[in-house]
Amino acid sequence: MTFLNTALFAATLAVAGLGYAADGSERSISHNEDFRDSQAALQQHREMHETLAKEERQSRQGAVEATN
């Protein structure tokens, strides 16, 4: 009976360990997706600022040329 209890306990630990590993893997995938989304949003934000800066430079250059 002791061997059977030990085997059952070991099997329970193995199943619990697999369940925890699968849950961790899902969390990791979710974290990676969140990271990619935040990086894409950051890139879009940078591009917006670069575009606005470029438009501002062009506007200033146009104003200087108009006064000359």
PDB file of N, CA, C and O in Angstrom:
ATOM      1  N   MET A   1       0.820  -1.195   0.000  1.00  0.00           N
ATOM      2  CA  MET A   1       0.000   0.000   0.000  1.00  0.00           C
ATOM      3  C   MET A   1       0.863   1.258   0.000  1.00  0.00           C
ATOM      4  O   MET A   1       0.488   2.242  -0.635  1.00  0.00           O
ATOM      5  N   THR A   2       1.985   1.261   0.676  1.00  0.00           N
ATOM      6  CA  THR A   2       2.852   2.422   0.728  1.00  0.00           C
ATOM      7  C   THR A   2       3.395   2.753  -0.645  1.00  0.00           C
ATOM      8  O   THR A   2       3.457   3.920  -1.031  1.00  0.00           O
ATOM      9  N   PHE A   3       3.768   1.711  -1.410  1.00  0.00           N
ATOM     10  CA  PHE A   3       4.269   1.940  -2.758  1.00  0.00           C
ATOM     11  C   PHE A   3       3.193   2.589  -3.626  1.00  0.00           C
ATOM     12  O   PHE A   3       3.459   3.522  -4.388  1.00  0.00           O
ATOM     13  N   LEU A   4       1.962   2.121  -3.499  1.00  0.00           N
ATOM     14  CA  LEU A   4       0.852   2.670  -4.277  1.00  0.00           C
ATOM     15  C   LEU A   4       0.614   4.139  -3.906  1.00  0.00           C
ATOM     16  O   LEU A   4       0.420   4.982  -4.789  1.00  0.00           O
ATOM     17  N   ASN A   5       0.659   4.462  -2.630  1.00  0.00           N
ATOM     18  CA  ASN A   5       0.494   5.852  -2.187  1.00  0.00           C
ATOM     19  C   ASN A   5       1.623   6.738  -2.710  1.00  0.00           C
ATOM     20  O   ASN A   5       1.386   7.866  -3.153  1.00  0.00           O
ATOM     21  N   THR A   6       2.829   6.224  -2.676  1.00  0.00           N
ATOM     22  CA  THR A   6       3.983   6.984  -3.168  1.00  0.00           C
ATOM     23  C   THR A   6       3.864   7.223  -4.670  1.00  0.00           C
ATOM     24  O   THR A   6       4.116   8.326  -5.161  1.00  0.00           O
ATOM     25  N   ALA A   7       3.463   6.201  -5.411  1.00  0.00           N
ATOM     26  CA  ALA A   7       3.306   6.332  -6.852  1.00  0.00           C
ATOM     27  C   ALA A   7       2.200   7.329  -7.186  1.00  0.00           C
ATOM     28  O   ALA A   7       2.333   8.157  -8.097  1.00  0.00           O
ATOM     29  N   LEU A   8       1.101   7.267  -6.440  1.00  0.00           N
ATOM     30  CA  LEU A   8      -0.006   8.191  -6.658  1.00  0.00           C
ATOM     31  C   LEU A   8       0.425   9.629  -6.346  1.00  0.00           C
ATOM     32  O   LEU A   8       0.112  10.558  -7.092  1.00  0.00           O
ATOM     33  N   PHE A   9       1.179   9.793  -5.273  1.00  0.00           N
ATOM     34  CA  PHE A   9       1.682  11.120  -4.910  1.00  0.00           C
ATOM     35  C   PHE A   9       2.625  11.656  -5.987  1.00  0.00           C
ATOM     36  O   PHE A   9       2.539  12.818  -6.386  1.00  0.00           O
ATOM     37  N   ALA A  10       3.506  10.816  -6.485  1.00  0.00           N
ATOM     38  CA  ALA A  10       4.448  11.220  -7.539  1.00  0.00           C
ATOM     39  C   ALA A  10       3.693  11.587  -8.816  1.00  0.00           C
ATOM     40  O   ALA A  10       4.019  12.584  -9.478  1.00  0.00           O
ATOM     41  N   ALA A  11       2.672  10.833  -9.158  1.00  0.00           N
ATOM     42  CA  ALA A  11       1.882  11.132 -10.354  1.00  0.00           C
ATOM     43  C   ALA A  11       1.143  12.458 -10.183  1.00  0.00           C
ATOM     44  O   ALA A  11       1.049  13.258 -11.122  1.00  0.00           O
ATOM     45  N   THR A  12       0.626  12.702  -8.994  1.00  0.00           N
ATOM     46  CA  THR A  12      -0.072  13.963  -8.724  1.00  0.00           C
ATOM     47  C   THR A  12       0.879  15.144  -8.865  1.00  0.00           C
ATOM     48  O   THR A  12       0.531  16.155  -9.470  1.00  0.00           O
ATOM     49  N   LEU A  13       2.087  15.000  -8.324  1.00  0.00           N
ATOM     50  CA  LEU A  13       3.077  16.067  -8.461  1.00  0.00           C
ATOM     51  C   LEU A  13       3.451  16.291  -9.919  1.00  0.00           C
ATOM     52  O   LEU A  13       3.613  17.431 -10.362  1.00  0.00           O
ATOM     53  N   ALA A  14       3.583  15.224 -10.687  1.00  0.00           N
ATOM     54  CA  ALA A  14       3.940  15.349 -12.102  1.00  0.00           C
ATOM     55  C   ALA A  14       2.848  16.087 -12.871  1.00  0.00           C
ATOM     56  O   ALA A  14       3.128  16.986 -13.662  1.00  0.00           O
ATOM     57  N   VAL A  15       1.603  15.734 -12.629  1.00  0.00           N
ATOM     58  CA  VAL A  15       0.485  16.397 -13.317  1.00  0.00           C
ATOM     59  C   VAL A  15       0.410  17.865 -12.899  1.00  0.00           C
ATOM     60  O   VAL A  15       0.210  18.753 -13.729  1.00  0.00           O
ATOM     61  N   ALA A  16       0.586  18.134 -11.614  1.00  0.00           N
ATOM     62  CA  ALA A  16       0.555  19.516 -11.142  1.00  0.00           C
ATOM     63  C   ALA A  16       1.698  20.317 -11.749  1.00  0.00           C
ATOM     64  O   ALA A  16       1.525  21.473 -12.135  1.00  0.00           O
ATOM     65  N   GLY A  17       2.863  19.703 -11.860  1.00  0.00           N
ATOM     66  CA  GLY A  17       4.013  20.371 -12.458  1.00  0.00           C
ATOM     67  C   GLY A  17       3.776  20.686 -13.925  1.00  0.00           C
ATOM     68  O   GLY A  17       4.109  21.771 -14.396  1.00  0.00           O
ATOM     69  N   LEU A  18       3.175  19.773 -14.657  1.00  0.00           N
ATOM     70  CA  LEU A  18       2.860  20.021 -16.066  1.00  0.00           C
ATOM     71  C   LEU A  18       1.828  21.128 -16.202  1.00  0.00           C
ATOM     72  O   LEU A  18       1.921  21.966 -17.090  1.00  0.00           O
ATOM     73  N   GLY A  19       0.839  21.134 -15.316  1.00  0.00           N
ATOM     74  CA  GLY A  19      -0.171  22.191 -15.352  1.00  0.00           C
ATOM     75  C   GLY A  19       0.446  23.547 -15.077  1.00  0.00           C
ATOM     76  O   GLY A  19       0.118  24.531 -15.745  1.00  0.00           O
ATOM     77  N   TYR A  20       1.348  23.605 -14.119  1.00  0.00           N
ATOM     78  CA  TYR A  20       2.017  24.875 -13.803  1.00  0.00           C
ATOM     79  C   TYR A  20       2.904  25.326 -14.954  1.00  0.00           C
ATOM     80  O   TYR A  20       2.918  26.497 -15.315  1.00  0.00           O
ATOM     81  N   ALA A  21       3.603  24.393 -15.585  1.00  0.00           N
ATOM     82  CA  ALA A  21       4.471  24.743 -16.710  1.00  0.00           C
ATOM     83  C   ALA A  21       3.644  25.273 -17.872  1.00  0.00           C
ATOM     84  O   ALA A  21       4.021  26.242 -18.521  1.00  0.00           O
ATOM     85  N   ALA A  22       2.516  24.660 -18.136  1.00  0.00           N
ATOM     86  CA  ALA A  22       1.656  25.125 -19.224  1.00  0.00           C
ATOM     87  C   ALA A  22       1.120  26.515 -18.911  1.00  0.00           C
ATOM     88  O   ALA A  22       1.065  27.383 -19.783  1.00  0.00           O
ATOM     89  N   ASP A  23       0.726  26.745 -17.665  1.00  0.00           N
ATOM     90  CA  ASP A  23       0.218  28.060 -17.273  1.00  0.00           C
ATOM     91  C   ASP A  23       1.314  29.115 -17.415  1.00  0.00           C
ATOM     92  O   ASP A  23       1.067  30.202 -17.911  1.00  0.00           O
ATOM     93  N   GLY A  24       2.522  28.779 -17.032  1.00  0.00           N
ATOM     94  CA  GLY A  24       3.640  29.712 -17.164  1.00  0.00           C
ATOM     95  C   GLY A  24       3.932  30.022 -18.612  1.00  0.00           C
ATOM     96  O   GLY A  24       4.249  31.148 -18.973  1.00  0.00           O
ATOM     97  N   SER A  25       3.810  29.015 -19.459  1.00  0.00           N
ATOM     98  CA  SER A  25       4.048  29.217 -20.884  1.00  0.00           C
ATOM     99  C   SER A  25       3.010  30.164 -21.465  1.00  0.00           C
ATOM    100  O   SER A  25       3.331  31.039 -22.259  1.00  0.00           O
ATOM    101  N   GLU A  26       1.761  30.011 -21.060  1.00  0.00           N
ATOM    102  CA  GLU A  26       0.704  30.906 -21.542  1.00  0.00           C
ATOM    103  C   GLU A  26       0.944  32.331 -21.070  1.00  0.00           C
ATOM    104  O   GLU A  26       0.737  33.280 -21.818  1.00  0.00           O
ATOM    105  N   ARG A  27       1.397  32.482 -19.818  1.00  0.00           N
ATOM    106  CA  ARG A  27       1.704  33.816 -19.312  1.00  0.00           C
ATOM    107  C   ARG A  27       2.855  34.423 -20.077  1.00  0.00           C
ATOM    108  O   ARG A  27       2.851  35.615 -20.381  1.00  0.00           O
ATOM    109  N   SER A  28       3.837  33.614 -20.419  1.00  0.00           N
ATOM    110  CA  SER A  28       4.988  34.103 -21.167  1.00  0.00           C
ATOM    111  C   SER A  28       4.572  34.566 -22.557  1.00  0.00           C
ATOM    112  O   SER A  28       5.005  35.613 -23.038  1.00  0.00           O
ATOM    113  N   ILE A  29       3.714  33.790 -23.208  1.00  0.00           N
ATOM    114  CA  ILE A  29       3.226  34.171 -24.529  1.00  0.00           C
ATOM    115  C   ILE A  29       2.448  35.475 -24.440  1.00  0.00           C
ATOM    116  O   ILE A  29       2.627  36.377 -25.254  1.00  0.00           O
ATOM    117  N   SER A  30       1.595  35.592 -23.433  1.00  0.00           N
ATOM    118  CA  SER A  30       0.811  36.813 -23.256  1.00  0.00           C
ATOM    119  C   SER A  30       1.728  38.005 -23.002  1.00  0.00           C
ATOM    120  O   SER A  30       1.522  39.086 -23.551  1.00  0.00           O
ATOM    121  N   HIS A  31       2.761  37.795 -22.181  1.00  0.00           N
ATOM    122  CA  HIS A  31       3.708  38.870 -21.891  1.00  0.00           C
ATOM    123  C   HIS A  31       4.433  39.299 -23.169  1.00  0.00           C
ATOM    124  O   HIS A  31       4.614  40.488 -23.417  1.00  0.00           O
ATOM    125  N   ASN A  32       4.828  38.324 -23.988  1.00  0.00           N
ATOM    126  CA  ASN A  32       5.516  38.642 -25.241  1.00  0.00           C
ATOM    127  C   ASN A  32       4.619  39.426 -26.182  1.00  0.00           C
ATOM    128  O   ASN A  32       5.069  40.358 -26.853  1.00  0.00           O
ATOM    129  N   GLU A  33       3.337  39.057 -26.243  1.00  0.00           N
ATOM    130  CA  GLU A  33       2.396  39.792 -27.099  1.00  0.00           C
ATOM    131  C   GLU A  33       2.222  41.214 -26.595  1.00  0.00           C
ATOM    132  O   GLU A  33       2.199  42.158 -27.392  1.00  0.00           O
ATOM    133  N   ASP A  34       2.116  41.380 -25.276  1.00  0.00           N
ATOM    134  CA  ASP A  34       1.992  42.722 -24.696  1.00  0.00           C
ATOM    135  C   ASP A  34       3.235  43.547 -25.006  1.00  0.00           C
ATOM    136  O   ASP A  34       3.141  44.737 -25.327  1.00  0.00           O
ATOM    137  N   PHE A  35       4.404  42.921 -24.910  1.00  0.00           N
ATOM    138  CA  PHE A  35       5.654  43.623 -25.187  1.00  0.00           C
ATOM    139  C   PHE A  35       5.710  44.072 -26.642  1.00  0.00           C
ATOM    140  O   PHE A  35       6.055  45.209 -26.939  1.00  0.00           O
ATOM    141  N   ARG A  36       5.336  43.168 -27.554  1.00  0.00           N
ATOM    142  CA  ARG A  36       5.337  43.532 -28.986  1.00  0.00           C
ATOM    143  C   ARG A  36       4.349  44.658 -29.264  1.00  0.00           C
ATOM    144  O   ARG A  36       4.647  45.575 -30.024  1.00  0.00           O
ATOM    145  N   ASP A  37       3.183  44.598 -28.624  1.00  0.00           N
ATOM    146  CA  ASP A  37       2.192  45.661 -28.810  1.00  0.00           C
ATOM    147  C   ASP A  37       2.714  46.999 -28.303  1.00  0.00           C
ATOM    148  O   ASP A  37       2.549  48.026 -28.960  1.00  0.00           O
ATOM    149  N   SER A  38       3.362  46.983 -27.149  1.00  0.00           N
ATOM    150  CA  SER A  38       3.877  48.239 -26.598  1.00  0.00           C
ATOM    151  C   SER A  38       5.026  48.777 -27.452  1.00  0.00           C
ATOM    152  O   SER A  38       5.147  49.994 -27.631  1.00  0.00           O
ATOM    153  N   GLN A  39       5.844  47.890 -27.995  1.00  0.00           N
ATOM    154  CA  GLN A  39       6.934  48.335 -28.864  1.00  0.00           C
ATOM    155  C   GLN A  39       6.391  48.933 -30.165  1.00  0.00           C
ATOM    156  O   GLN A  39       6.908  49.930 -30.659  1.00  0.00           O
ATOM    157  N   ALA A  40       5.332  48.328 -30.694  1.00  0.00           N
ATOM    158  CA  ALA A  40       4.714  48.860 -31.917  1.00  0.00           C
ATOM    159  C   ALA A  40       4.103  50.232 -31.643  1.00  0.00           C
ATOM    160  O   ALA A  40       4.230  51.152 -32.458  1.00  0.00           O
ATOM    161  N   ALA A  41       3.455  50.380 -30.480  1.00  0.00           N
ATOM    162  CA  ALA A  41       2.870  51.676 -30.127  1.00  0.00           C
ATOM    163  C   ALA A  41       3.962  52.725 -29.935  1.00  0.00           C
ATOM    164  O   ALA A  41       3.808  53.877 -30.351  1.00  0.00           O
ATOM    165  N   LEU A  42       5.070  52.337 -29.322  1.00  0.00           N
ATOM    166  CA  LEU A  42       6.181  53.254 -29.124  1.00  0.00           C
ATOM    167  C   LEU A  42       6.779  53.677 -30.463  1.00  0.00           C
ATOM    168  O   LEU A  42       7.066  54.870 -30.679  1.00  0.00           O
ATOM    169  N   GLN A  43       6.930  52.749 -31.385  1.00  0.00           N
ATOM    170  CA  GLN A  43       7.448  53.070 -32.713  1.00  0.00           C
ATOM    171  C   GLN A  43       6.513  54.032 -33.436  1.00  0.00           C
ATOM    172  O   GLN A  43       6.958  55.001 -34.057  1.00  0.00           O
ATOM    173  N   GLN A  44       5.228  53.801 -33.342  1.00  0.00           N
ATOM    174  CA  GLN A  44       4.247  54.682 -33.978  1.00  0.00           C
ATOM    175  C   GLN A  44       4.320  56.079 -33.357  1.00  0.00           C
ATOM    176  O   GLN A  44       4.249  57.084 -34.068  1.00  0.00           O
ATOM    177  N   HIS A  45       4.498  56.144 -32.055  1.00  0.00           N
ATOM    178  CA  HIS A  45       4.614  57.423 -31.359  1.00  0.00           C
ATOM    179  C   HIS A  45       5.857  58.186 -31.825  1.00  0.00           C
ATOM    180  O   HIS A  45       5.802  59.391 -32.078  1.00  0.00           O
ATOM    181  N   ARG A  46       6.961  57.469 -31.947  1.00  0.00           N
ATOM    182  CA  ARG A  46       8.202  58.097 -32.438  1.00  0.00           C
ATOM    183  C   ARG A  46       8.020  58.647 -33.847  1.00  0.00           C
ATOM    184  O   ARG A  46       8.464  59.750 -34.157  1.00  0.00           O
ATOM    185  N   GLU A  47       7.409  57.834 -34.705  1.00  0.00           N
ATOM    186  CA  GLU A  47       7.195  58.270 -36.086  1.00  0.00           C
ATOM    187  C   GLU A  47       6.313  59.515 -36.145  1.00  0.00           C
ATOM    188  O   GLU A  47       6.544  60.402 -36.960  1.00  0.00           O
ATOM    189  N   MET A  48       5.307  59.581 -35.273  1.00  0.00           N
ATOM    190  CA  MET A  48       4.441  60.747 -35.235  1.00  0.00           C
ATOM    191  C   MET A  48       5.246  61.990 -34.851  1.00  0.00           C
ATOM    192  O   MET A  48       5.114  63.051 -35.471  1.00  0.00           O
ATOM    193  N   HIS A  49       6.100  61.863 -33.836  1.00  0.00           N
ATOM    194  CA  HIS A  49       6.925  62.998 -33.425  1.00  0.00           C
ATOM    195  C   HIS A  49       7.896  63.416 -34.520  1.00  0.00           C
ATOM    196  O   HIS A  49       8.119  64.610 -34.733  1.00  0.00           O
ATOM    197  N   GLU A  50       8.478  62.442 -35.209  1.00  0.00           N
ATOM    198  CA  GLU A  50       9.394  62.763 -36.305  1.00  0.00           C
ATOM    199  C   GLU A  50       8.655  63.500 -37.430  1.00  0.00           C
ATOM    200  O   GLU A  50       9.182  64.462 -37.991  1.00  0.00           O
ATOM    201  N   THR A  51       7.456  63.066 -37.729  1.00  0.00           N
ATOM    202  CA  THR A  51       6.659  63.725 -38.766  1.00  0.00           C
ATOM    203  C   THR A  51       6.316  65.145 -38.358  1.00  0.00           C
ATOM    204  O   THR A  51       6.428  66.085 -39.169  1.00  0.00           O
ATOM    205  N   LEU A  52       5.900  65.318 -37.102  1.00  0.00           N
ATOM    206  CA  LEU A  52       5.567  66.668 -36.626  1.00  0.00           C
ATOM    207  C   LEU A  52       6.795  67.579 -36.636  1.00  0.00           C
ATOM    208  O   LEU A  52       6.695  68.752 -37.021  1.00  0.00           O
ATOM    209  N   ALA A  53       7.942  67.052 -36.250  1.00  0.00           N
ATOM    210  CA  ALA A  53       9.171  67.844 -36.257  1.00  0.00           C
ATOM    211  C   ALA A  53       9.550  68.231 -37.685  1.00  0.00           C
ATOM    212  O   ALA A  53       9.967  69.373 -37.944  1.00  0.00           O
ATOM    213  N   LYS A  54       9.391  67.309 -38.612  1.00  0.00           N
ATOM    214  CA  LYS A  54       9.702  67.583 -40.012  1.00  0.00           C
ATOM    215  C   LYS A  54       8.768  68.664 -40.559  1.00  0.00           C
ATOM    216  O   LYS A  54       9.214  69.596 -41.246  1.00  0.00           O
ATOM    217  N   GLU A  55       7.485  68.567 -40.238  1.00  0.00           N
ATOM    218  CA  GLU A  55       6.528  69.583 -40.692  1.00  0.00           C
ATOM    219  C   GLU A  55       6.854  70.949 -40.096  1.00  0.00           C
ATOM    220  O   GLU A  55       6.744  71.972 -40.777  1.00  0.00           O
ATOM    221  N   GLU A  56       7.274  70.969 -38.841  1.00  0.00           N
ATOM    222  CA  GLU A  56       7.637  72.235 -38.179  1.00  0.00           C
ATOM    223  C   GLU A  56       8.859  72.859 -38.863  1.00  0.00           C
ATOM    224  O   GLU A  56       8.903  74.061 -39.105  1.00  0.00           O
ATOM    225  N   ARG A  57       9.859  72.035 -39.169  1.00  0.00           N
ATOM    226  CA  ARG A  57      11.052  72.544 -39.857  1.00  0.00           C
ATOM    227  C   ARG A  57      10.697  73.109 -41.225  1.00  0.00           C
ATOM    228  O   ARG A  57      11.179  74.174 -41.616  1.00  0.00           O
ATOM    229  N   GLN A  58       9.842  72.397 -41.939  1.00  0.00           N
ATOM    230  CA  GLN A  58       9.432  72.878 -43.265  1.00  0.00           C
ATOM    231  C   GLN A  58       8.650  74.183 -43.153  1.00  0.00           C
ATOM    232  O   GLN A  58       8.817  75.081 -43.974  1.00  0.00           O
ATOM    233  N   SER A  59       7.812  74.268 -42.130  1.00  0.00           N
ATOM    234  CA  SER A  59       7.033  75.497 -41.929  1.00  0.00           C
ATOM    235  C   SER A  59       7.958  76.681 -41.621  1.00  0.00           C
ATOM    236  O   SER A  59       7.782  77.769 -42.172  1.00  0.00           O
ATOM    237  N   ARG A  60       8.929  76.449 -40.759  1.00  0.00           N
ATOM    238  CA  ARG A  60       9.891  77.540 -40.427  1.00  0.00           C
ATOM    239  C   ARG A  60      10.700  77.931 -41.648  1.00  0.00           C
ATOM    240  O   ARG A  60      10.948  79.103 -41.879  1.00  0.00           O
ATOM    241  N   GLN A  61      11.133  76.941 -42.420  1.00  0.00           N
ATOM    242  CA  GLN A  61      11.923  77.218 -43.618  1.00  0.00           C
ATOM    243  C   GLN A  61      11.084  78.026 -44.618  1.00  0.00           C
ATOM    244  O   GLN A  61      11.569  78.966 -45.225  1.00  0.00           O
ATOM    245  N   GLY A  62       9.824  77.686 -44.742  1.00  0.00           N
ATOM    246  CA  GLY A  62       8.938  78.424 -45.633  1.00  0.00           C
ATOM    247  C   GLY A  62       8.727  79.845 -45.166  1.00  0.00           C
ATOM    248  O   GLY A  62       8.690  80.784 -45.974  1.00  0.00           O
ATOM    249  N   ALA A  63       8.623  80.039 -43.863  1.00  0.00           N
ATOM    250  CA  ALA A  63       8.442  81.386 -43.309  1.00  0.00           C
ATOM    251  C   ALA A  63       9.687  82.226 -43.525  1.00  0.00           C
ATOM    252  O   ALA A  63       9.605  83.425 -43.839  1.00  0.00           O
ATOM    253  N   VAL A  64      10.869  81.633 -43.379  1.00  0.00           N
ATOM    254  CA  VAL A  64      12.119  82.372 -43.597  1.00  0.00           C
ATOM    255  C   VAL A  64      12.259  82.752 -45.057  1.00  0.00           C
ATOM    256  O   VAL A  64      12.630  83.877 -45.391  1.00  0.00           O
ATOM    257  N   GLU A  65      11.932  81.834 -45.943  1.00  0.00           N
ATOM    258  CA  GLU A  65      12.035  82.136 -47.382  1.00  0.00           C
ATOM    259  C   GLU A  65      11.025  83.209 -47.791  1.00  0.00           C
ATOM    260  O   GLU A  65      11.324  84.026 -48.654  1.00  0.00           O
ATOM    261  N   ALA A  66       9.880  83.242 -47.165  1.00  0.00           N
ATOM    262  CA  ALA A  66       8.860  84.227 -47.487  1.00  0.00           C
ATOM    263  C   ALA A  66       9.287  85.637 -47.035  1.00  0.00           C
ATOM    264  O   ALA A  66       8.938  86.620 -47.686  1.00  0.00           O
ATOM    265  N   THR A  67      10.050  85.728 -45.955  1.00  0.00           N
ATOM    266  CA  THR A  67      10.487  87.031 -45.468  1.00  0.00           C
ATOM    267  C   THR A  67      11.695  87.542 -46.243  1.00  0.00           C
ATOM    268  O   THR A  67      12.000  88.724 -46.204  1.00  0.00           O
ATOM    269  N   ASN A  68      12.398  86.666 -46.935  1.00  0.00           N
ATOM    270  CA  ASN A  68      13.582  87.095 -47.703  1.00  0.00           C
ATOM    271  C   ASN A  68      13.149  87.574 -49.014  1.00  0.00           C
ATOM    272  O   ASN A  68      12.951  87.964 -49.866  1.00  0.00           O
TER     273      ASN A  68
END
